[in-house]
PDB file of C-alpha atoms and ligand atoms in Angstrom:
ATOM      1  CA  UNK O   1      25.320   5.040  15.586  1.00 59.00           C
ATOM      2  CA  UNK O   2      27.206   5.858  12.396  1.00 54.00           C
ATOM      3  CA  UNK O   3      26.604   8.353   9.624  1.00 56.00           C
ATOM      4  CA  UNK O   4      29.074   7.261   6.952  1.00 67.00           C
ATOM      5  CA  UNK O   5      27.723   6.688   3.458  1.00 89.00           C
ATOM      6  CA  UNK O   6      25.903   3.413   2.914  1.00 97.00           C
ATOM      7  CA  UNK O   7      25.037   1.702  -0.356  1.00 98.00           C
ATOM      8  CA  UNK O   8      21.694   2.624  -1.891  1.00 98.00           C
ATOM      9  CA  UNK O   9      20.607  -0.221  -4.153  1.00 98.00           C
ATOM     10  CA  UNK O  10      17.832  -0.100  -6.713  1.00 98.00           C
ATOM     11  CA  UNK O  11      17.848  -3.540  -8.314  1.00 98.00           C
ATOM     12  CA  UNK O  12      16.718  -6.852  -6.859  1.00 98.00           C
ATOM     13  CA  UNK O  13      19.810  -8.487  -8.308  1.00 98.00           C
ATOM     14  CA  UNK O  14      22.218  -6.067  -6.597  1.00 98.00           C
ATOM     15  CA  UNK O  15      20.503  -6.458  -3.198  1.00 98.00           C
ATOM     16  CA  UNK O  16      20.537 -10.252  -3.492  1.00 98.00           C
ATOM     17  CA  UNK O  17      24.241 -10.222  -4.395  1.00 98.00           C
ATOM     18  CA  UNK O  18      24.997  -7.892  -1.473  1.00 98.00           C
ATOM     19  CA  UNK O  19      23.088 -10.020   1.062  1.00 98.00           C
ATOM     20  CA  UNK O  20      24.324 -13.364  -0.285  1.00 98.00           C
ATOM     21  CA  UNK O  21      27.898 -12.124   0.182  1.00 98.00           C
ATOM     22  CA  UNK O  22      27.054 -10.966   3.719  1.00 98.00           C
ATOM     23  CA  UNK O  23      25.577 -14.384   4.580  1.00 97.00           C
ATOM     24  CA  UNK O  24      28.662 -16.117   3.154  1.00 98.00           C
ATOM     25  CA  UNK O  25      30.667 -14.098   5.654  1.00 98.00           C
ATOM     26  CA  UNK O  26      28.415 -15.381   8.428  1.00 98.00           C
ATOM     27  CA  UNK O  27      26.612 -12.091   8.952  1.00 98.00           C
ATOM     28  CA  UNK O  28      23.070 -11.940  10.306  1.00 98.00           C
ATOM     29  CA  UNK O  29      20.468  -9.816   8.513  1.00 98.00           C
ATOM     30  CA  UNK O  30      17.874  -7.516  10.057  1.00 98.00           C
ATOM     31  CA  UNK O  31      15.382  -5.663   7.922  1.00 98.00           C
ATOM     32  CA  UNK O  32      13.029  -2.719   8.296  1.00 99.00           C
ATOM     33  CA  UNK O  33      10.448  -2.155   5.562  1.00 98.00           C
ATOM     34  CA  UNK O  34       9.177   1.368   5.028  1.00 98.00           C
ATOM     35  CA  UNK O  35       7.481   3.682   2.577  1.00 98.00           C
ATOM     36  CA  UNK O  36      10.080   6.359   3.330  1.00 98.00           C
ATOM     37  CA  UNK O  37       9.512   9.839   4.799  1.00 97.00           C
ATOM     38  CA  UNK O  38      11.380   8.363   7.722  1.00 98.00           C
ATOM     39  CA  UNK O  39      10.854   9.693  11.234  1.00 98.00           C
ATOM     40  CA  UNK O  40      11.855   8.711  14.750  1.00 98.00           C
ATOM     41  CA  UNK O  41       9.326   5.834  14.736  1.00 98.00           C
ATOM     42  CA  UNK O  42      11.105   4.215  11.794  1.00 98.00           C
ATOM     43  CA  UNK O  43      14.448   5.048  13.439  1.00 98.00           C
ATOM     44  CA  UNK O  44      13.419   3.109  16.548  1.00 98.00           C
ATOM     45  CA  UNK O  45      12.912   0.002  14.367  1.00 98.00           C
ATOM     46  CA  UNK O  46      16.302   0.522  12.703  1.00 98.00           C
ATOM     47  CA  UNK O  47      17.926   0.917  16.139  1.00 98.00           C
ATOM     48  CA  UNK O  48      16.364  -2.361  17.296  1.00 98.00           C
ATOM     49  CA  UNK O  49      17.574  -4.158  14.155  1.00 98.00           C
ATOM     50  CA  UNK O  50      21.074  -2.649  14.394  1.00 98.00           C
ATOM     51  CA  UNK O  51      21.406  -3.701  18.038  1.00 98.00           C
ATOM     52  CA  UNK O  52      20.938  -7.345  17.047  1.00 98.00           C
ATOM     53  CA  UNK O  53      22.305  -7.759  13.496  1.00 98.00           C
ATOM     54  CA  UNK O  54      25.461  -7.231  11.453  1.00 98.00           C
ATOM     55  CA  UNK O  55      23.589  -6.072   8.369  1.00 98.00           C
ATOM     56  CA  UNK O  56      20.465  -3.920   8.496  1.00 98.00           C
ATOM     57  CA  UNK O  57      18.510  -3.454   5.266  1.00 98.00           C
ATOM     58  CA  UNK O  58      16.064  -0.566   5.178  1.00 98.00           C
ATOM     59  CA  UNK O  59      13.650  -0.768   2.276  1.00 98.00           C
ATOM     60  CA  UNK O  60      12.084   2.443   0.991  1.00 98.00           C
ATOM     61  CA  UNK O  61       9.264   1.778  -1.453  1.00 98.00           C
ATOM     62  CA  UNK O  62       5.963   3.607  -1.806  1.00 98.00           C
ATOM     63  CA  UNK O  63       4.000   0.575  -2.917  1.00 98.00           C
ATOM     64  CA  UNK O  64       1.252   1.644  -5.334  1.00 97.00           C
ATOM     65  CA  UNK O  65      -0.759  -1.558  -4.952  1.00 97.00           C
ATOM     66  CA  UNK O  66      -1.636  -0.843  -1.327  1.00 97.00           C
ATOM     67  CA  UNK O  67      -3.236   2.528  -2.135  1.00 97.00           C
ATOM     68  CA  UNK O  68      -6.873   2.809  -3.192  1.00 96.00           C
ATOM     69  CA  UNK O  69      -7.855   4.884  -6.244  1.00 93.00           C
ATOM     70  CA  UNK O  70      -8.825   7.911  -4.117  1.00 91.00           C
ATOM     71  CA  UNK O  71      -5.953   7.709  -1.666  1.00 95.00           C
ATOM     72  CA  UNK O  72      -2.753   9.729  -1.276  1.00 94.00           C
ATOM     73  CA  UNK O  73      -0.328   7.781  -3.509  1.00 96.00           C
ATOM     74  CA  UNK O  74       0.685  10.811  -5.582  1.00 95.00           C
ATOM     75  CA  UNK O  75       0.897  13.113  -2.553  1.00 94.00           C
ATOM     76  CA  UNK O  76       2.722  10.630  -0.299  1.00 96.00           C
ATOM     77  CA  UNK O  77       5.926  12.359   0.870  1.00 95.00           C
ATOM     78  CA  UNK O  78       9.108  11.223  -0.879  1.00 96.00           C
ATOM     79  CA  UNK O  79      12.316  12.277   0.869  1.00 97.00           C
ATOM     80  CA  UNK O  80      14.920   9.716  -0.222  1.00 98.00           C
ATOM     81  CA  UNK O  81      18.098  11.705   0.523  1.00 98.00           C
ATOM     82  CA  UNK O  82      16.939  12.462   4.057  1.00 98.00           C
ATOM     83  CA  UNK O  83      15.791   8.848   4.470  1.00 98.00           C
ATOM     84  CA  UNK O  84      19.224   7.480   3.518  1.00 98.00           C
ATOM     85  CA  UNK O  85      20.921   9.918   5.905  1.00 98.00           C
ATOM     86  CA  UNK O  86      18.585   8.940   8.765  1.00 98.00           C
ATOM     87  CA  UNK O  87      19.007   5.223   8.041  1.00 98.00           C
ATOM     88  CA  UNK O  88      22.818   5.561   7.981  1.00 98.00           C
ATOM     89  CA  UNK O  89      22.782   7.632  11.169  1.00 98.00           C
ATOM     90  CA  UNK O  90      20.903   4.808  12.885  1.00 98.00           C
ATOM     91  CA  UNK O  91      23.441   2.230  11.689  1.00 98.00           C
ATOM     92  CA  UNK O  92      21.534   0.726   8.792  1.00 98.00           C
ATOM     93  CA  UNK O  93      24.084  -0.803   6.440  1.00 98.00           C
ATOM     94  CA  UNK O  94      22.167  -0.742   3.135  1.00 98.00           C
ATOM     95  CA  UNK O  95      19.080   0.941   1.689  1.00 98.00           C
ATOM     96  CA  UNK O  96      17.003  -0.834  -0.953  1.00 98.00           C
ATOM     97  CA  UNK O  97      14.781   1.499  -2.937  1.00 98.00           C
ATOM     98  CA  UNK O  98      13.481  -0.182  -6.076  1.00 98.00           C
ATOM     99  CA  UNK O  99      11.451   1.522  -8.779  1.00 98.00           C
ATOM    100  CA  UNK O 100       7.838   0.497  -9.366  1.00 98.00           C
ATOM    101  CA  UNK O 101       9.013  -1.093 -12.646  1.00 98.00           C
ATOM    102  CA  UNK O 102      11.630  -3.158 -10.761  1.00 98.00           C
ATOM    103  CA  UNK O 103       8.986  -4.513  -8.361  1.00 98.00           C
ATOM    104  CA  UNK O 104       6.209  -4.904 -10.929  1.00 98.00           C
ATOM    105  CA  UNK O 105       7.872  -5.535 -14.299  1.00 96.00           C
ATOM    106  CA  UNK O 106       5.304  -5.345 -17.057  1.00 93.00           C
ATOM    107  CA  UNK O 107       3.156  -3.018 -14.979  1.00 96.00           C
ATOM    108  CA  UNK O 108       0.782  -3.164 -12.050  1.00 94.00           C
ATOM    109  CA  UNK O 109      -2.011  -5.649 -12.534  1.00 89.00           C
ATOM    110  CA  UNK O 110      -0.051  -7.836 -14.950  1.00 95.00           C
ATOM    111  CA  UNK O 111       1.255 -10.364 -12.413  1.00 94.00           C
ATOM    112  CA  UNK O 112      -0.782 -13.482 -11.701  1.00 96.00           C
ATOM    113  CA  UNK O 113      -0.186 -13.843  -7.995  1.00 97.00           C
ATOM    114  CA  UNK O 114      -1.639 -11.983  -5.037  1.00 97.00           C
ATOM    115  CA  UNK O 115      -1.054 -12.914  -1.410  1.00 98.00           C
ATOM    116  CA  UNK O 116      -4.378 -12.681   0.429  1.00 98.00           C
ATOM    117  CA  UNK O 117      -4.419 -13.248   4.182  1.00 98.00           C
ATOM    118  CA  UNK O 118      -7.967 -14.332   4.903  1.00 98.00           C
ATOM    119  CA  UNK O 119      -9.930 -13.072   7.923  1.00 98.00           C
ATOM    120  CA  UNK O 120      -7.073 -11.195   9.674  1.00 98.00           C
ATOM    121  CA  UNK O 121      -7.000  -8.675   6.836  1.00 98.00           C
ATOM    122  CA  UNK O 122     -10.711  -8.266   6.288  1.00 97.00           C
ATOM    123  CA  UNK O 123     -12.048  -5.952   9.023  1.00 98.00           C
ATOM    124  CA  UNK O 124     -10.994  -2.475  10.232  1.00 98.00           C
ATOM    125  CA  UNK O 125      -8.426  -1.043   7.783  1.00 98.00           C
ATOM    126  CA  UNK O 126      -9.182  -3.969   5.463  1.00 98.00           C
ATOM    127  CA  UNK O 127     -12.837  -2.918   5.299  1.00 97.00           C
ATOM    128  CA  UNK O 128     -12.100   0.816   5.027  1.00 97.00           C
ATOM    129  CA  UNK O 129      -9.386   0.353   2.417  1.00 97.00           C
ATOM    130  CA  UNK O 130     -10.472  -2.445   0.044  1.00 97.00           C
ATOM    131  CA  UNK O 131      -7.445  -4.182  -1.489  1.00 97.00           C
ATOM    132  CA  UNK O 132      -5.000  -2.465   0.875  1.00 98.00           C
ATOM    133  CA  UNK O 133      -3.833  -5.565   2.711  1.00 98.00           C
ATOM    134  CA  UNK O 134      -3.550  -7.642  -0.463  1.00 98.00           C
ATOM    135  CA  UNK O 135      -1.140  -4.963  -1.676  1.00 98.00           C
ATOM    136  CA  UNK O 136       0.747  -5.021   1.629  1.00 98.00           C
ATOM    137  CA  UNK O 137       0.867  -8.831   1.897  1.00 98.00           C
ATOM    138  CA  UNK O 138       2.028  -9.243  -1.665  1.00 98.00           C
ATOM    139  CA  UNK O 139       4.776  -6.613  -1.525  1.00 98.00           C
ATOM    140  CA  UNK O 140       5.982  -7.782   1.905  1.00 98.00           C
ATOM    141  CA  UNK O 141       6.147 -11.388   0.636  1.00 98.00           C
ATOM    142  CA  UNK O 142       8.091 -10.200  -2.416  1.00 98.00           C
ATOM    143  CA  UNK O 143      10.505  -8.132  -0.312  1.00 98.00           C
ATOM    144  CA  UNK O 144      11.030 -10.991   2.154  1.00 98.00           C
ATOM    145  CA  UNK O 145      11.759 -13.344  -0.742  1.00 98.00           C
ATOM    146  CA  UNK O 146      14.204 -10.840  -2.198  1.00 98.00           C
ATOM    147  CA  UNK O 147      15.956 -10.311   1.151  1.00 98.00           C
ATOM    148  CA  UNK O 148      15.947 -13.984   2.172  1.00 98.00           C
ATOM    149  CA  UNK O 149      16.265 -15.360   5.702  1.00 97.00           C
ATOM    150  CA  UNK O 150      16.252 -12.460   8.118  1.00 98.00           C
ATOM    151  CA  UNK O 151      14.751 -10.930  11.214  1.00 98.00           C
ATOM    152  CA  UNK O 152      12.131  -8.367  10.195  1.00 99.00           C
ATOM    153  CA  UNK O 153      11.157  -5.471  12.479  1.00 99.00           C
ATOM    154  CA  UNK O 154       7.652  -4.039  12.298  1.00 98.00           C
ATOM    155  CA  UNK O 155       5.944  -1.353  14.375  1.00 98.00           C
ATOM    156  CA  UNK O 156       2.963  -2.095  16.609  1.00 98.00           C
ATOM    157  CA  UNK O 157       1.650   1.238  15.276  1.00 98.00           C
ATOM    158  CA  UNK O 158       0.244  -0.778  12.355  1.00 98.00           C
ATOM    159  CA  UNK O 159      -1.211  -3.518  14.540  1.00 98.00           C
ATOM    160  CA  UNK O 160      -3.400  -5.115  11.881  1.00 98.00           C
ATOM    161  CA  UNK O 161      -0.544  -5.069   9.367  1.00 98.00           C
ATOM    162  CA  UNK O 162       1.622  -6.787  11.988  1.00 98.00           C
ATOM    163  CA  UNK O 163      -1.022  -9.492  12.492  1.00 98.00           C
ATOM    164  CA  UNK O 164      -1.349  -9.951   8.725  1.00 98.00           C
ATOM    165  CA  UNK O 165       2.423 -10.285   8.301  1.00 98.00           C
ATOM    166  CA  UNK O 166       2.737 -12.717  11.207  1.00 98.00           C
ATOM    167  CA  UNK O 167       0.011 -14.837   9.588  1.00 98.00           C
ATOM    168  CA  UNK O 168       1.614 -14.881   6.145  1.00 98.00           C
ATOM    169  CA  UNK O 169       5.085 -15.634   7.525  1.00 98.00           C
ATOM    170  CA  UNK O 170       3.658 -18.606   9.439  1.00 98.00           C
ATOM    171  CA  UNK O 171       1.329 -19.837   6.707  1.00 98.00           C
ATOM    172  CA  UNK O 172       3.920 -19.602   3.917  1.00 98.00           C
ATOM    173  CA  UNK O 173       6.777 -21.022   6.042  1.00 98.00           C
ATOM    174  CA  UNK O 174       8.998 -18.038   5.342  1.00 98.00           C
ATOM    175  CA  UNK O 175      12.415 -18.138   6.995  1.00 98.00           C
ATOM    176  CA  UNK O 176      11.766 -14.895   8.784  1.00 98.00           C
ATOM    177  CA  UNK O 177      11.546 -13.981  12.432  1.00 98.00           C
ATOM    178  CA  UNK O 178       9.088 -11.155  13.035  1.00 98.00           C
ATOM    179  CA  UNK O 179       9.857  -8.720  15.845  1.00 98.00           C
ATOM    180  CA  UNK O 180       7.194  -6.232  16.972  1.00 98.00           C
ATOM    181  CA  UNK O 181       8.471  -2.837  18.160  1.00 98.00           C
ATOM    182  CA  UNK O 182       6.647  -0.371  20.453  1.00 98.00           C
ATOM    183  CA  UNK O 183       4.653   2.561  19.094  1.00 98.00           C
ATOM    184  CA  UNK O 184       6.691   5.752  19.268  1.00 98.00           C
ATOM    185  CA  UNK O 185       4.602   8.774  20.248  1.00 98.00           C
ATOM    186  CA  UNK O 186       5.088  12.529  20.381  1.00 98.00           C
ATOM    187  CA  UNK O 187       5.184  13.919  23.919  1.00 98.00           C
ATOM    188  CA  UNK O 188       1.426  14.693  23.715  1.00 98.00           C
ATOM    189  CA  UNK O 189       0.685  11.098  22.738  1.00 98.00           C
ATOM    190  CA  UNK O 190       0.163  11.395  18.964  1.00 98.00           C
ATOM    191  CA  UNK O 191       1.672   8.320  17.296  1.00 98.00           C
ATOM    192  CA  UNK O 192       4.418   9.339  14.883  1.00 98.00           C
ATOM    193  CA  UNK O 193       3.351   8.868  11.272  1.00 97.00           C
ATOM    194  CA  UNK O 194       4.553  10.061   7.889  1.00 94.00           C
ATOM    195  CA  UNK O 195       0.983  11.271   7.377  1.00 94.00           C
ATOM    196  CA  UNK O 196       1.118  13.661  10.368  1.00 97.00           C
ATOM    197  CA  UNK O 197       2.750  16.171   8.038  1.00 94.00           C
ATOM    198  CA  UNK O 198      -0.620  16.545   6.273  1.00 95.00           C
ATOM    199  CA  UNK O 199      -2.091  18.106   9.455  1.00 97.00           C
ATOM    200  CA  UNK O 200      -2.375  21.862   9.860  1.00 96.00           C
ATOM    201  CA  UNK O 201      -1.432  23.224  13.318  1.00 96.00           C
ATOM    202  CA  UNK O 202      -5.022  23.125  14.588  1.00 96.00           C
ATOM    203  CA  UNK O 203      -5.567  19.565  13.365  1.00 97.00           C
ATOM    204  CA  UNK O 204      -2.202  18.582  14.806  1.00 97.00           C
ATOM    205  CA  UNK O 205      -3.236  19.841  18.268  1.00 97.00           C
ATOM    206  CA  UNK O 206      -6.610  18.124  18.060  1.00 97.00           C
ATOM    207  CA  UNK O 207      -5.077  14.842  16.838  1.00 98.00           C
ATOM    208  CA  UNK O 208      -3.552  14.250  20.270  1.00 98.00           C
ATOM    209  CA  UNK O 209      -7.145  13.526  21.325  1.00 98.00           C
ATOM    210  CA  UNK O 210      -6.944  10.146  19.579  1.00 98.00           C
ATOM    211  CA  UNK O 211      -4.350   8.687  21.947  1.00 98.00           C
ATOM    212  CA  UNK O 212      -5.957  10.488  24.909  1.00 98.00           C
ATOM    213  CA  UNK O 213      -9.226   8.668  24.177  1.00 98.00           C
ATOM    214  CA  UNK O 214      -7.383   5.346  23.878  1.00 98.00           C
ATOM    215  CA  UNK O 215      -5.494   5.928  27.141  1.00 98.00           C
ATOM    216  CA  UNK O 216      -8.723   6.809  28.977  1.00 98.00           C
ATOM    217  CA  UNK O 217     -10.272   3.605  27.709  1.00 98.00           C
ATOM    218  CA  UNK O 218      -7.191   1.631  28.778  1.00 98.00           C
ATOM    219  CA  UNK O 219      -7.438   3.222  32.245  1.00 97.00           C
ATOM    220  CA  UNK O 220     -11.028   1.956  32.528  1.00 97.00           C
ATOM    221  CA  UNK O 221      -9.775  -1.519  31.666  1.00 96.00           C
ATOM    222  CA  UNK O 222      -6.979  -1.095  34.212  1.00 95.00           C
ATOM    223  CA  UNK O 223      -9.676  -0.244  36.767  1.00 95.00           C
ATOM    224  CA  UNK O 224     -11.447  -3.527  36.065  1.00 94.00           C
ATOM    225  CA  UNK O 225     -13.950  -2.889  33.251  1.00 95.00           C
ATOM    226  CA  UNK O 226     -13.979  -5.713  30.692  1.00 95.00           C
ATOM    227  CA  UNK O 227     -17.225  -5.330  28.729  1.00 96.00           C
ATOM    228  CA  UNK O 228     -16.199  -4.349  25.184  1.00 97.00           C
ATOM    229  CA  UNK O 229     -19.533  -2.801  24.022  1.00 97.00           C
ATOM    230  CA  UNK O 230     -19.741  -0.326  26.934  1.00 97.00           C
ATOM    231  CA  UNK O 231     -16.021   0.479  26.768  1.00 98.00           C
ATOM    232  CA  UNK O 232     -16.389   0.998  23.028  1.00 98.00           C
ATOM    233  CA  UNK O 233     -19.359   3.355  23.484  1.00 98.00           C
ATOM    234  CA  UNK O 234     -17.263   5.595  25.758  1.00 98.00           C
ATOM    235  CA  UNK O 235     -14.307   5.425  23.364  1.00 98.00           C
ATOM    236  CA  UNK O 236     -16.463   6.370  20.385  1.00 98.00           C
ATOM    237  CA  UNK O 237     -17.981   9.293  22.333  1.00 98.00           C
ATOM    238  CA  UNK O 238     -14.500  10.590  23.201  1.00 98.00           C
ATOM    239  CA  UNK O 239     -13.291  10.233  19.598  1.00 98.00           C
ATOM    240  CA  UNK O 240     -16.453  11.868  18.207  1.00 98.00           C
ATOM    241  CA  UNK O 241     -15.801  14.859  20.452  1.00 98.00           C
ATOM    242  CA  UNK O 242     -12.388  15.606  18.882  1.00 98.00           C
ATOM    243  CA  UNK O 243     -12.728  18.888  16.958  1.00 97.00           C
ATOM    244  CA  UNK O 244     -12.137  18.417  13.222  1.00 96.00           C
ATOM    245  CA  UNK O 245     -11.917  14.625  13.489  1.00 97.00           C
ATOM    246  CA  UNK O 246     -14.184  12.176  11.658  1.00 98.00           C
ATOM    247  CA  UNK O 247     -14.229   8.678  13.072  1.00 98.00           C
ATOM    248  CA  UNK O 248     -13.608   5.846  10.622  1.00 98.00           C
ATOM    249  CA  UNK O 249     -13.637   2.968  13.114  1.00 98.00           C
ATOM    250  CA  UNK O 250     -13.027   2.083  16.754  1.00 98.00           C
ATOM    251  CA  UNK O 251     -12.919  -1.663  17.366  1.00 98.00           C
ATOM    252  CA  UNK O 252     -11.902  -4.139  20.052  1.00 98.00           C
ATOM    253  CA  UNK O 253     -10.242  -7.204  18.538  1.00 98.00           C
ATOM    254  CA  UNK O 254      -8.061 -10.179  19.308  1.00 97.00           C
ATOM    255  CA  UNK O 255      -4.447  -9.133  18.603  1.00 97.00           C
ATOM    256  CA  UNK O 256      -3.601 -12.179  16.461  1.00 95.00           C
ATOM    257  CA  UNK O 257      -6.825 -12.798  14.536  1.00 97.00           C
ATOM    258  CA  UNK O 258      -8.248  -9.275  14.401  1.00 98.00           C
ATOM    259  CA  UNK O 259     -11.707 -10.708  15.038  1.00 97.00           C
ATOM    260  CA  UNK O 260     -14.047  -8.742  17.340  1.00 97.00           C
ATOM    261  CA  UNK O 261     -14.162  -9.555  21.047  1.00 97.00           C
ATOM    262  CA  UNK O 262     -17.036  -9.061  23.522  1.00 97.00           C
ATOM    263  CA  UNK O 263     -14.848  -8.853  26.544  1.00 96.00           C
ATOM    264  CA  UNK O 264     -11.261  -7.711  27.028  1.00 96.00           C
ATOM    265  CA  UNK O 265      -9.119 -10.831  27.015  1.00 92.00           C
ATOM    266  CA  UNK O 266      -5.511 -11.942  27.313  1.00 93.00           C
ATOM    267  CA  UNK O 267      -4.308 -10.477  23.999  1.00 95.00           C
ATOM    268  CA  UNK O 268      -6.549  -7.588  22.928  1.00 97.00           C
ATOM    269  CA  UNK O 269      -6.129  -4.556  20.711  1.00 98.00           C
ATOM    270  CA  UNK O 270      -8.203  -1.374  20.814  1.00 98.00           C
ATOM    271  CA  UNK O 271      -7.750  -0.035  17.285  1.00 98.00           C
ATOM    272  CA  UNK O 272      -8.997   3.247  15.860  1.00 98.00           C
ATOM    273  CA  UNK O 273      -8.834   5.261  12.642  1.00 98.00           C
ATOM    274  CA  UNK O 274      -9.786   8.936  12.442  1.00 98.00           C
ATOM    275  CA  UNK O 275      -9.827  11.302   9.451  1.00 97.00           C
ATOM    276  CA  UNK O 276      -8.499  14.831   9.853  1.00 94.00           C
ATOM    277  CA  UNK O 277      -8.883  16.842   6.651  1.00 89.00           C
ATOM    278  CA  UNK O 278      -6.950  14.850   4.043  1.00 90.00           C
ATOM    279  CA  UNK O 279      -5.152  12.681   6.594  1.00 94.00           C
ATOM    280  CA  UNK O 280      -6.354   9.350   7.907  1.00 96.00           C
ATOM    281  CA  UNK O 281      -4.607   8.513  11.170  1.00 98.00           C
ATOM    282  CA  UNK O 282      -4.558   5.131  12.875  1.00 98.00           C
ATOM    283  CA  UNK O 283      -3.620   4.277  16.438  1.00 98.00           C
ATOM    284  CA  UNK O 284      -4.098   1.446  18.891  1.00 98.00           C
ATOM    285  CA  UNK O 285      -3.327   0.097  22.317  1.00 98.00           C
ATOM    286  CA  UNK O 286      -2.463  -3.476  23.101  1.00 98.00           C
ATOM    287  CA  UNK O 287      -3.897  -4.831  26.355  1.00 97.00           C
ATOM    288  CA  UNK O 288      -2.846  -8.089  27.920  1.00 95.00           C
ATOM    289  CA  UNK O 289      -4.932  -9.477  30.756  1.00 93.00           C
ATOM    290  CA  UNK O 290      -3.811 -12.351  32.942  1.00 90.00           C
ATOM    291  CA  UNK O 291      -5.954 -13.018  35.964  1.00 86.00           C
ATOM    292  CA  UNK O 292      -6.111  -9.723  37.824  1.00 85.00           C
ATOM    293  CA  UNK O 293      -2.982  -8.348  36.104  1.00 92.00           C
ATOM    294  CA  UNK O 294      -3.564  -5.924  33.250  1.00 95.00           C
ATOM    295  CA  UNK O 295      -0.661  -4.999  30.994  1.00 96.00           C
ATOM    296  CA  UNK O 296      -1.345  -1.805  29.025  1.00 97.00           C
ATOM    297  CA  UNK O 297       1.142  -1.103  26.223  1.00 97.00           C
ATOM    298  CA  UNK O 298       0.974   2.659  25.678  1.00 97.00           C
ATOM    299  CA  UNK O 299       4.192   2.680  23.625  1.00 98.00           C
ATOM    300  CA  UNK O 300       7.134   5.055  24.071  1.00 98.00           C
ATOM    301  CA  UNK O 301       7.026   8.838  24.225  1.00 98.00           C
ATOM    302  CA  UNK O 302       9.451  11.372  22.764  1.00 98.00           C
ATOM    303  CA  UNK O 303      10.512  14.090  25.206  1.00 96.00           C
ATOM    304  CA  UNK O 304       8.642  17.421  24.919  1.00 93.00           C
ATOM    305  CA  UNK O 305      10.290  19.947  22.559  1.00 83.00           C
ATOM    306  CA  UNK O 306      11.713  23.113  24.116  1.00 73.00           C
ATOM    307  CA  UNK O 307       9.448  26.043  23.091  1.00 67.00           C
TER     308      UNK O 307
HETATM  309  P1  AMP R   1       5.439   2.995   6.958  1.00 67.15           P
HETATM  310  O1  AMP R   1       6.621   3.678   6.341  1.00 67.15           O
HETATM  311  O2  AMP R   1       4.438   3.935   7.519  1.00 67.15           O
HETATM  312  O3  AMP R   1       4.872   1.927   6.065  1.00 67.15           O
HETATM  313  O4  AMP R   1       5.998   2.212   8.229  1.00 67.15           O
HETATM  314  C1  AMP R   1       7.087   1.343   8.142  1.00 67.15           C
HETATM  315  C2  AMP R   1       7.251   0.627   9.455  1.00 67.15           C
HETATM  316  O5  AMP R   1       7.471   1.577  10.497  1.00 67.15           O
HETATM  317  C3  AMP R   1       6.026  -0.190   9.857  1.00 67.15           C
HETATM  318  O6  AMP R   1       6.462  -1.407  10.468  1.00 67.15           O
HETATM  319  C4  AMP R   1       5.353   0.721  10.858  1.00 67.15           C
HETATM  320  O7  AMP R   1       4.546   0.022  11.806  1.00 67.15           O
HETATM  321  C5  AMP R   1       6.557   1.342  11.540  1.00 67.15           C
HETATM  322  N1  AMP R   1       6.167   2.600  12.192  1.00 67.15           N
HETATM  323  C6  AMP R   1       5.594   3.686  11.616  1.00 67.15           C
HETATM  324  N2  AMP R   1       5.318   4.618  12.548  1.00 67.15           N
HETATM  325  C7  AMP R   1       5.708   4.106  13.741  1.00 67.15           C
HETATM  326  C8  AMP R   1       5.679   4.583  15.083  1.00 67.15           C
HETATM  327  N3  AMP R   1       5.174   5.770  15.406  1.00 67.15           N
HETATM  328  N4  AMP R   1       6.185   3.787  16.057  1.00 67.15           N
HETATM  329  C9  AMP R   1       6.691   2.556  15.756  1.00 67.15           C
HETATM  330  N5  AMP R   1       6.741   2.054  14.508  1.00 67.15           N
HETATM  331  C10 AMP R   1       6.261   2.818  13.515  1.00 67.15           C
END
């Protein structure tokens, strides 16, 4: 870990010059893309990148094109100074934080090209948030083209986003290796998210019910149940019972294609989204089944805070 000052670059040209020079010196590049308001979940991605690469670029960009008209773009937390300090503390070597004008010169909606990842992006969050994944795919493609060949670290927290990015990297032959990092959770199981700060204390307590419901479902699978419709019915009942929560979706899908499955299979994701007041929280569990062996990926847990 280090906490010395690191460059904070705003222009595409300056980041390209910085990374081209690094590559000329034989350095390897890791990158972590974020919307800022960094927390320990982001830090775990930066740690993974820093353990394997000489240069670690953290991008901080609240991308307007992935927000719907009634979503929280204006309210989304912006904490750049803290983000740079956290990134530096976790051994990032450069922060790239472009303006909207730098990323979309001429204004949003004026460019001719959108990256659309068919099928993988269309259900779950894609259905609840029309246009969201086109915004994500397009900005991620732009950022990967700006950064150039690199290893990119993404959280399994956003499992559908991960599947979408894997698909676009493969389909567009990008010179990028994608690494998936475990979900980091609070000690009570709530997945860390920049949006958790929207929760009031009561909602925050209740929100731990999301992961509890997922873990109970995973335990049933561990005990041998495989039938997705009956597992889903129990999961939905548990999620519906969370005080103050409003279920958006609970689906069982293939981890790579994000198409629905009838029976838990080798590479499955149980993915959920629940509204609490103004916050929409997502979570998931990845389940791998091979023969009689069931691998349940609950993620990593932060230690409990001292009272
Ligand atoms: P965001 O800033 O929310 O767009 O997230 C940036 C990256 O951090 C994405 O790859 C997320 O999947 C990842 N991330 C966010 N929260 C977590 C978490 N709790 N555990 C692991 N990765 C996370």
